[in-house]
mmCIF file of N, CA and C in Angstrom:
data_model
loop_
_atom_site.group_PDB
_atom_site.id
_atom_site.type_symbol
_atom_site.label_atom_id
_atom_site.label_comp_id
_atom_site.label_asym_id
_atom_site.label_seq_id
_atom_site.Cartn_x
_atom_site.Cartn_y
_atom_site.Cartn_z
ATOM 1 N N MET A 957 -11.242 -4.036 -40.231
ATOM 2 C CA MET A 957 -10.720 -4.816 -41.328
ATOM 3 C C MET A 957 -11.582 -4.579 -42.568
ATOM 4 N N LYS A 958 -10.951 -4.276 -43.678
ATOM 5 C CA LYS A 958 -11.677 -3.999 -44.913
ATOM 6 C C LYS A 958 -11.579 -5.219 -45.827
ATOM 7 N N PHE A 959 -12.731 -5.652 -46.385
ATOM 8 C CA PHE A 959 -12.770 -6.810 -47.266
ATOM 9 C C PHE A 959 -13.068 -6.369 -48.687
ATOM 10 N N GLY A 960 -12.527 -7.099 -49.645
ATOM 11 C CA GLY A 960 -12.842 -6.858 -51.051
ATOM 12 C C GLY A 960 -13.949 -7.794 -51.493
ATOM 13 N N TYR A 961 -14.464 -7.553 -52.671
ATOM 14 C CA TYR A 961 -15.568 -8.357 -53.181
ATOM 15 C C TYR A 961 -15.136 -9.760 -53.603
ATOM 16 N N ASN A 962 -13.854 -10.018 -53.724
ATOM 17 C CA ASN A 962 -13.403 -11.344 -54.123
ATOM 18 C C ASN A 962 -13.340 -12.329 -52.953
ATOM 19 N N ILE A 963 -13.598 -11.861 -51.757
ATOM 20 C CA ILE A 963 -13.618 -12.734 -50.571
ATOM 21 C C ILE A 963 -15.059 -13.179 -50.348
ATOM 22 N N PRO A 964 -15.297 -14.495 -50.194
ATOM 23 C CA PRO A 964 -16.681 -14.987 -50.095
ATOM 24 C C PRO A 964 -17.352 -14.679 -48.756
ATOM 25 N N ILE A 965 -17.590 -13.407 -48.520
ATOM 26 C CA ILE A 965 -18.268 -12.950 -47.310
ATOM 27 C C ILE A 965 -19.442 -12.091 -47.749
ATOM 28 N N PHE A 966 -20.582 -12.305 -47.143
ATOM 29 C CA PHE A 966 -21.770 -11.522 -47.474
ATOM 30 C C PHE A 966 -21.899 -10.397 -46.465
ATOM 31 N N PHE A 967 -21.872 -9.160 -46.935
ATOM 32 C CA PHE A 967 -21.939 -8.014 -46.052
ATOM 33 C C PHE A 967 -23.367 -7.803 -45.551
ATOM 34 N N GLU A 968 -23.500 -7.341 -44.335
ATOM 35 C CA GLU A 968 -24.812 -7.166 -43.704
ATOM 36 C C GLU A 968 -25.728 -6.236 -44.483
ATOM 37 N N ASP A 969 -25.152 -5.250 -45.173
ATOM 38 C CA ASP A 969 -25.993 -4.313 -45.925
ATOM 39 C C ASP A 969 -26.274 -4.801 -47.353
ATOM 40 N N CYS A 970 -25.866 -6.031 -47.662
ATOM 41 C CA CYS A 970 -26.097 -6.658 -48.980
ATOM 42 C C CYS A 970 -25.471 -5.852 -50.119
ATOM 43 N N SER A 971 -24.382 -5.161 -49.862
ATOM 44 C CA SER A 971 -23.782 -4.292 -50.874
ATOM 45 C C SER A 971 -22.859 -5.022 -51.837
ATOM 46 N N ASN A 972 -22.443 -6.230 -51.498
ATOM 47 C CA ASN A 972 -21.537 -6.914 -52.415
ATOM 48 C C ASN A 972 -22.302 -7.733 -53.456
ATOM 49 N N PRO A 973 -21.767 -7.779 -54.672
ATOM 50 C CA PRO A 973 -22.454 -8.547 -55.724
ATOM 51 C C PRO A 973 -22.226 -10.039 -55.546
ATOM 52 N N ILE A 974 -23.104 -10.818 -56.136
ATOM 53 C CA ILE A 974 -22.947 -12.269 -56.178
ATOM 54 C C ILE A 974 -22.582 -12.608 -57.618
ATOM 55 N N THR A 975 -21.456 -13.254 -57.815
ATOM 56 C CA THR A 975 -20.997 -13.604 -59.149
ATOM 57 C C THR A 975 -21.183 -15.093 -59.366
ATOM 58 N N LEU A 976 -21.859 -15.433 -60.465
ATOM 59 C CA LEU A 976 -22.104 -16.828 -60.812
ATOM 60 C C LEU A 976 -21.507 -17.105 -62.182
ATOM 61 N N LYS A 977 -21.014 -18.303 -62.366
ATOM 62 C CA LYS A 977 -20.554 -18.747 -63.677
ATOM 63 C C LYS A 977 -21.339 -20.000 -64.032
ATOM 64 N N TYR A 978 -21.667 -20.113 -65.298
ATOM 65 C CA TYR A 978 -22.473 -21.224 -65.783
ATOM 66 C C TYR A 978 -21.711 -21.901 -66.916
ATOM 67 N N VAL A 979 -21.603 -23.221 -66.878
ATOM 68 C CA VAL A 979 -20.909 -23.968 -67.915
ATOM 69 C C VAL A 979 -21.902 -24.921 -68.558
ATOM 70 N N ASN A 980 -21.995 -24.851 -69.865
ATOM 71 C CA ASN A 980 -22.854 -25.741 -70.634
ATOM 72 C C ASN A 980 -21.935 -26.734 -71.331
ATOM 73 N N ARG A 981 -21.898 -27.974 -70.864
ATOM 74 C CA ARG A 981 -20.947 -28.970 -71.369
ATOM 75 C C ARG A 981 -21.530 -29.802 -72.503
ATOM 76 N N ASP A 982 -20.628 -30.380 -73.258
ATOM 77 C CA ASP A 982 -20.974 -31.340 -74.322
ATOM 78 C C ASP A 982 -21.981 -30.783 -75.315
ATOM 79 N N ILE A 983 -21.749 -29.574 -75.763
ATOM 80 C CA ILE A 983 -22.628 -28.942 -76.740
ATOM 81 C C ILE A 983 -22.451 -29.600 -78.105
ATOM 82 N N LEU A 984 -21.204 -29.873 -78.451
ATOM 83 C CA LEU A 984 -20.874 -30.490 -79.730
ATOM 84 C C LEU A 984 -19.627 -31.336 -79.520
ATOM 85 N N LYS A 985 -19.651 -32.562 -79.997
ATOM 86 C CA LYS A 985 -18.486 -33.442 -79.844
ATOM 87 C C LYS A 985 -17.839 -33.678 -81.201
ATOM 88 N N ASN A 986 -16.522 -33.845 -81.188
ATOM 89 C CA ASN A 986 -15.736 -34.196 -82.374
ATOM 90 C C ASN A 986 -15.836 -33.157 -83.489
ATOM 91 N N TYR A 987 -15.886 -31.891 -83.126
ATOM 92 C CA TYR A 987 -15.909 -30.813 -84.110
ATOM 93 C C TYR A 987 -14.516 -30.654 -84.702
ATOM 94 N N LYS A 988 -14.423 -30.562 -86.003
ATOM 95 C CA LYS A 988 -13.136 -30.423 -86.679
ATOM 96 C C LYS A 988 -12.992 -29.002 -87.213
ATOM 97 N N VAL A 989 -11.795 -28.472 -87.044
ATOM 98 C CA VAL A 989 -11.491 -27.149 -87.577
ATOM 99 C C VAL A 989 -10.497 -27.296 -88.718
ATOM 100 N N LYS A 990 -10.509 -26.324 -89.619
ATOM 101 C CA LYS A 990 -9.541 -26.316 -90.716
ATOM 102 C C LYS A 990 -8.157 -26.074 -90.152
ATOM 103 N N GLY A 991 -7.159 -26.609 -90.802
ATOM 104 C CA GLY A 991 -5.783 -26.481 -90.325
ATOM 105 C C GLY A 991 -5.322 -25.050 -90.167
ATOM 106 N N SER A 992 -5.846 -24.127 -90.972
ATOM 107 C CA SER A 992 -5.421 -22.730 -90.894
ATOM 108 C C SER A 992 -6.276 -21.894 -89.951
ATOM 109 N N GLU A 993 -7.360 -22.476 -89.444
ATOM 110 C CA GLU A 993 -8.286 -21.734 -88.579
ATOM 111 C C GLU A 993 -7.718 -21.603 -87.171
ATOM 112 N N ILE A 994 -7.789 -20.395 -86.632
ATOM 113 C CA ILE A 994 -7.342 -20.165 -85.257
ATOM 114 C C ILE A 994 -8.482 -20.546 -84.320
ATOM 115 N N LEU A 995 -8.196 -21.396 -83.376
ATOM 116 C CA LEU A 995 -9.210 -21.884 -82.446
ATOM 117 C C LEU A 995 -9.116 -21.116 -81.137
ATOM 118 N N LYS A 996 -10.195 -20.429 -80.781
ATOM 119 C CA LYS A 996 -10.270 -19.701 -79.520
ATOM 120 C C LYS A 996 -11.301 -20.393 -78.644
ATOM 121 N N TYR A 997 -10.955 -20.603 -77.400
ATOM 122 C CA TYR A 997 -11.878 -21.245 -76.467
ATOM 123 C C TYR A 997 -12.733 -20.184 -75.783
ATOM 124 N N ASP A 998 -13.602 -19.579 -76.558
ATOM 125 C CA ASP A 998 -14.555 -18.616 -76.040
ATOM 126 C C ASP A 998 -15.840 -18.772 -76.846
ATOM 127 N N GLY A 999 -16.745 -17.852 -76.727
ATOM 128 C CA GLY A 999 -18.033 -17.966 -77.398
ATOM 129 C C GLY A 999 -17.971 -17.923 -78.912
ATOM 130 N N SER A 1000 -16.863 -17.413 -79.472
ATOM 131 C CA SER A 1000 -16.756 -17.351 -80.932
ATOM 132 C C SER A 1000 -16.704 -18.743 -81.549
ATOM 133 N N ILE A 1001 -16.264 -19.736 -80.801
ATOM 134 C CA ILE A 1001 -16.240 -21.105 -81.313
ATOM 135 C C ILE A 1001 -17.662 -21.621 -81.558
ATOM 136 N N LEU A 1002 -18.617 -21.120 -80.796
ATOM 137 C CA LEU A 1002 -20.019 -21.498 -81.005
ATOM 138 C C LEU A 1002 -20.498 -21.021 -82.376
ATOM 139 N N LYS A 1003 -20.077 -19.815 -82.741
ATOM 140 C CA LYS A 1003 -20.481 -19.257 -84.034
ATOM 141 C C LYS A 1003 -19.859 -20.051 -85.172
ATOM 142 N N SER A 1004 -18.566 -20.362 -85.075
ATOM 143 C CA SER A 1004 -17.910 -21.100 -86.149
ATOM 144 C C SER A 1004 -18.450 -22.524 -86.268
ATOM 145 N N ALA A 1005 -18.935 -23.096 -85.165
ATOM 146 C CA ALA A 1005 -19.525 -24.443 -85.194
ATOM 147 C C ALA A 1005 -21.013 -24.404 -85.529
ATOM 148 N N LYS A 1006 -21.531 -23.209 -85.771
ATOM 149 C CA LYS A 1006 -22.942 -23.008 -86.121
ATOM 150 C C LYS A 1006 -23.904 -23.556 -85.048
ATOM 151 N N ILE A 1007 -23.557 -23.292 -83.787
ATOM 152 C CA ILE A 1007 -24.421 -23.662 -82.665
ATOM 153 C C ILE A 1007 -25.450 -22.552 -82.488
ATOM 154 N N ASN A 1008 -26.716 -22.903 -82.511
ATOM 155 C CA ASN A 1008 -27.803 -21.945 -82.349
ATOM 156 C C ASN A 1008 -27.916 -21.555 -80.873
ATOM 157 N N LEU A 1009 -27.922 -20.257 -80.595
ATOM 158 C CA LEU A 1009 -28.011 -19.794 -79.205
ATOM 159 C C LEU A 1009 -29.310 -20.222 -78.533
ATOM 160 N N LEU A 1010 -30.367 -20.384 -79.297
ATOM 161 C CA LEU A 1010 -31.635 -20.845 -78.721
ATOM 162 C C LEU A 1010 -31.493 -22.245 -78.121
ATOM 163 N N ASP A 1011 -30.585 -23.039 -78.666
ATOM 164 C CA ASP A 1011 -30.353 -24.386 -78.131
ATOM 165 C C ASP A 1011 -29.630 -24.358 -76.797
ATOM 166 N N LEU A 1012 -29.062 -23.218 -76.450
ATOM 167 C CA LEU A 1012 -28.291 -23.088 -75.212
ATOM 168 C C LEU A 1012 -29.037 -22.345 -74.113
ATOM 169 N N GLU A 1013 -30.249 -21.893 -74.411
ATOM 170 C CA GLU A 1013 -31.003 -21.154 -73.395
ATOM 171 C C GLU A 1013 -31.209 -22.003 -72.148
ATOM 172 N N SER A 1014 -31.045 -21.376 -71.009
ATOM 173 C CA SER A 1014 -31.182 -22.078 -69.729
ATOM 174 C C SER A 1014 -31.733 -21.139 -68.672
ATOM 175 N N ILE A 1015 -32.262 -21.732 -67.623
ATOM 176 C CA ILE A 1015 -32.694 -20.984 -66.447
ATOM 177 C C ILE A 1015 -32.037 -21.628 -65.233
ATOM 178 N N VAL A 1016 -31.401 -20.812 -64.427
ATOM 179 C CA VAL A 1016 -30.814 -21.266 -63.166
ATOM 180 C C VAL A 1016 -31.746 -20.815 -62.059
ATOM 181 N N ASN A 1017 -32.145 -21.737 -61.204
ATOM 182 C CA ASN A 1017 -33.032 -21.423 -60.080
ATOM 183 C C ASN A 1017 -32.223 -21.409 -58.793
ATOM 184 N N LEU A 1018 -32.305 -20.303 -58.085
ATOM 185 C CA LEU A 1018 -31.590 -20.160 -56.814
ATOM 186 C C LEU A 1018 -32.584 -20.070 -55.669
ATOM 187 N N ASP A 1019 -32.249 -20.693 -54.573
ATOM 188 C CA ASP A 1019 -32.977 -20.515 -53.319
ATOM 189 C C ASP A 1019 -32.067 -19.699 -52.412
ATOM 190 N N ILE A 1020 -32.484 -18.497 -52.092
ATOM 191 C CA ILE A 1020 -31.676 -17.601 -51.260
ATOM 192 C C ILE A 1020 -32.294 -17.536 -49.873
ATOM 193 N N SER A 1021 -31.466 -17.791 -48.875
ATOM 194 C CA SER A 1021 -31.895 -17.698 -47.473
ATOM 195 C C SER A 1021 -30.972 -16.730 -46.755
ATOM 196 N N ILE A 1022 -31.571 -15.795 -46.066
ATOM 197 C CA ILE A 1022 -30.809 -14.842 -45.262
ATOM 198 C C ILE A 1022 -31.214 -15.027 -43.812
ATOM 199 N N VAL A 1023 -30.217 -15.260 -42.967
ATOM 200 C CA VAL A 1023 -30.455 -15.442 -41.535
ATOM 201 C C VAL A 1023 -29.992 -14.177 -40.820
ATOM 202 N N LEU A 1024 -30.906 -13.539 -40.117
ATOM 203 C CA LEU A 1024 -30.584 -12.321 -39.381
ATOM 204 C C LEU A 1024 -29.902 -12.663 -38.066
ATOM 205 N N GLN A 1025 -29.365 -11.648 -37.408
ATOM 206 C CA GLN A 1025 -28.671 -11.870 -36.141
ATOM 207 C C GLN A 1025 -29.583 -12.469 -35.079
ATOM 208 N N ASN A 1026 -30.885 -12.203 -35.183
ATOM 209 C CA ASN A 1026 -31.825 -12.764 -34.202
ATOM 210 C C ASN A 1026 -32.347 -14.134 -34.639
ATOM 211 N N ASP A 1027 -31.662 -14.774 -35.590
ATOM 212 C CA ASP A 1027 -31.997 -16.097 -36.137
ATOM 213 C C ASP A 1027 -33.288 -16.119 -36.944
ATOM 214 N N GLU A 1028 -33.817 -14.966 -37.304
ATOM 215 C CA GLU A 1028 -34.976 -14.902 -38.182
ATOM 216 C C GLU A 1028 -34.498 -15.225 -39.604
ATOM 217 N N ILE A 1029 -35.230 -16.101 -40.289
ATOM 218 C CA ILE A 1029 -34.837 -16.548 -41.627
ATOM 219 C C ILE A 1029 -35.782 -15.973 -42.670
ATOM 220 N N HIS A 1030 -35.196 -15.409 -43.716
ATOM 221 C CA HIS A 1030 -35.957 -14.893 -44.848
ATOM 222 C C HIS A 1030 -35.521 -15.669 -46.085
ATOM 223 N N LYS A 1031 -36.488 -16.187 -46.852
ATOM 224 C CA LYS A 1031 -36.179 -17.003 -48.024
ATOM 225 C C LYS A 1031 -36.890 -16.462 -49.251
ATOM 226 N N ILE A 1032 -36.255 -16.694 -50.388
ATOM 227 C CA ILE A 1032 -36.870 -16.325 -51.662
ATOM 228 C C ILE A 1032 -36.345 -17.268 -52.746
ATOM 229 N N LYS A 1033 -37.180 -17.574 -53.714
ATOM 230 C CA LYS A 1033 -36.768 -18.336 -54.892
ATOM 231 C C LYS A 1033 -36.502 -17.346 -56.016
ATOM 232 N N LEU A 1034 -35.378 -17.529 -56.712
ATOM 233 C CA LEU A 1034 -34.983 -16.594 -57.750
ATOM 234 C C LEU A 1034 -34.609 -17.350 -59.027
ATOM 235 N N PRO A 1035 -35.474 -17.313 -60.044
ATOM 236 C CA PRO A 1035 -35.094 -17.897 -61.334
ATOM 237 C C PRO A 1035 -34.317 -16.858 -62.154
ATOM 238 N N ILE A 1036 -33.217 -17.265 -62.757
ATOM 239 C CA ILE A 1036 -32.418 -16.366 -63.583
ATOM 240 C C ILE A 1036 -32.323 -16.965 -64.981
ATOM 241 N N ASN A 1037 -32.823 -16.219 -65.950
ATOM 242 C CA ASN A 1037 -32.735 -16.620 -67.347
ATOM 243 C C ASN A 1037 -31.319 -16.320 -67.838
ATOM 244 N N ILE A 1038 -30.592 -17.346 -68.275
ATOM 245 C CA ILE A 1038 -29.227 -17.161 -68.749
ATOM 246 C C ILE A 1038 -29.290 -16.572 -70.160
ATOM 247 N N GLN A 1039 -28.958 -15.295 -70.271
ATOM 248 C CA GLN A 1039 -28.993 -14.612 -71.552
ATOM 249 C C GLN A 1039 -27.637 -14.733 -72.243
ATOM 250 N N LEU A 1040 -27.663 -15.015 -73.528
ATOM 251 C CA LEU A 1040 -26.437 -15.131 -74.306
ATOM 252 C C LEU A 1040 -26.321 -14.032 -75.346
ATOM 253 N N GLU A 1041 -27.302 -13.119 -75.350
ATOM 254 C CA GLU A 1041 -27.267 -12.003 -76.281
ATOM 255 C C GLU A 1041 -28.207 -10.904 -75.811
ATOM 256 N N ASP A 1042 -27.933 -9.715 -76.304
ATOM 257 C CA ASP A 1042 -28.860 -8.603 -76.141
ATOM 258 C C ASP A 1042 -28.922 -7.899 -77.499
ATOM 259 N N GLY A 1043 -29.415 -6.734 -77.565
ATOM 260 C CA GLY A 1043 -29.534 -6.054 -78.849
ATOM 261 C C GLY A 1043 -28.214 -5.695 -79.506
ATOM 262 N N ASN A 1044 -27.132 -5.617 -78.723
ATOM 263 C CA ASN A 1044 -25.850 -5.140 -79.246
ATOM 264 C C ASN A 1044 -24.758 -6.200 -79.314
ATOM 265 N N LYS A 1045 -24.771 -7.153 -78.409
ATOM 266 C CA LYS A 1045 -23.669 -8.085 -78.273
ATOM 267 C C LYS A 1045 -24.196 -9.481 -77.989
ATOM 268 N N SER A 1046 -23.371 -10.497 -78.286
ATOM 269 C CA SER A 1046 -23.752 -11.869 -77.971
ATOM 270 C C SER A 1046 -22.512 -12.677 -77.597
ATOM 271 N N ILE A 1047 -22.713 -13.883 -77.150
ATOM 272 C CA ILE A 1047 -21.615 -14.785 -76.809
ATOM 273 C C ILE A 1047 -20.791 -15.100 -78.059
ATOM 274 N N TYR A 1048 -21.399 -14.976 -79.242
ATOM 275 C CA TYR A 1048 -20.671 -15.172 -80.498
ATOM 276 C C TYR A 1048 -19.483 -14.216 -80.624
ATOM 277 N N ASP A 1049 -19.548 -13.066 -79.966
ATOM 278 C CA ASP A 1049 -18.468 -12.082 -80.012
ATOM 279 C C ASP A 1049 -17.256 -12.502 -79.182
ATOM 280 N N GLY A 1050 -17.349 -13.607 -78.504
ATOM 281 C CA GLY A 1050 -16.247 -14.103 -77.681
ATOM 282 C C GLY A 1050 -16.679 -14.280 -76.245
ATOM 283 N N LYS A 1051 -17.255 -13.245 -75.682
ATOM 284 C CA LYS A 1051 -17.703 -13.313 -74.291
ATOM 285 C C LYS A 1051 -18.894 -12.384 -74.146
ATOM 286 N N PHE A 1052 -19.770 -12.744 -73.231
ATOM 287 C CA PHE A 1052 -20.963 -11.928 -73.001
ATOM 288 C C PHE A 1052 -21.241 -11.933 -71.510
ATOM 289 N N GLU A 1053 -21.393 -10.767 -70.933
ATOM 290 C CA GLU A 1053 -21.700 -10.644 -69.511
ATOM 291 C C GLU A 1053 -23.020 -9.926 -69.342
ATOM 292 N N LYS A 1054 -23.757 -10.331 -68.329
ATOM 293 C CA LYS A 1054 -25.058 -9.721 -68.037
ATOM 294 C C LYS A 1054 -25.133 -9.441 -66.552
ATOM 295 N N ASP A 1055 -25.385 -8.193 -66.213
ATOM 296 C CA ASP A 1055 -25.606 -7.812 -64.822
ATOM 297 C C ASP A 1055 -27.097 -7.783 -64.555
ATOM 298 N N TYR A 1056 -27.488 -8.349 -63.444
ATOM 299 C CA TYR A 1056 -28.891 -8.318 -63.020
ATOM 300 C C TYR A 1056 -28.973 -7.416 -61.795
ATOM 301 N N ASP A 1057 -29.240 -6.148 -62.045
ATOM 302 C CA ASP A 1057 -29.332 -5.164 -60.971
ATOM 303 C C ASP A 1057 -30.794 -4.897 -60.649
ATOM 304 N N ASN A 1058 -31.010 -4.448 -59.431
ATOM 305 C CA ASN A 1058 -32.353 -4.010 -59.029
ATOM 306 C C ASN A 1058 -33.426 -5.050 -59.328
ATOM 307 N N LEU A 1059 -33.251 -6.225 -58.792
ATOM 308 C CA LEU A 1059 -34.218 -7.302 -59.025
ATOM 309 C C LEU A 1059 -35.502 -7.128 -58.238
ATOM 310 N N ASN A 1060 -35.554 -6.117 -57.386
ATOM 311 C CA ASN A 1060 -36.727 -5.836 -56.568
ATOM 312 C C ASN A 1060 -37.169 -7.061 -55.760
ATOM 313 N N LEU A 1061 -36.204 -7.699 -55.141
ATOM 314 C CA LEU A 1061 -36.517 -8.854 -54.308
ATOM 315 C C LEU A 1061 -37.118 -8.420 -52.988
ATOM 316 N N LYS A 1062 -38.147 -9.124 -52.565
ATOM 317 C CA LYS A 1062 -38.770 -8.834 -51.276
ATOM 318 C C LYS A 1062 -38.764 -10.113 -50.453
ATOM 319 N N PHE A 1063 -38.207 -10.023 -49.277
ATOM 320 C CA PHE A 1063 -38.117 -11.190 -48.394
ATOM 321 C C PHE A 1063 -39.234 -11.160 -47.378
#
């Protein structure tokens, strides 16, 4: 049986990616837009509302535990800095994605 990456199964060889989504709520309340302004529910609204990206910086801390077939448990703590920009693009452009490859994790 072949599985795709959209099925929440962790492959034994750790080849599938882990996808996380982060929501920052209540950044600004009662913001008014001009009647002629097109409102998009993406990161560009942050720019039009003059929300500073530094105010949105966050760190997500994960505790990862891997249990082997022989019931041996390996654990690691993983802090992830939520980046909203790099040298070329930012969340102000509408959407921003960051891949964290090769984290050099050792269990």
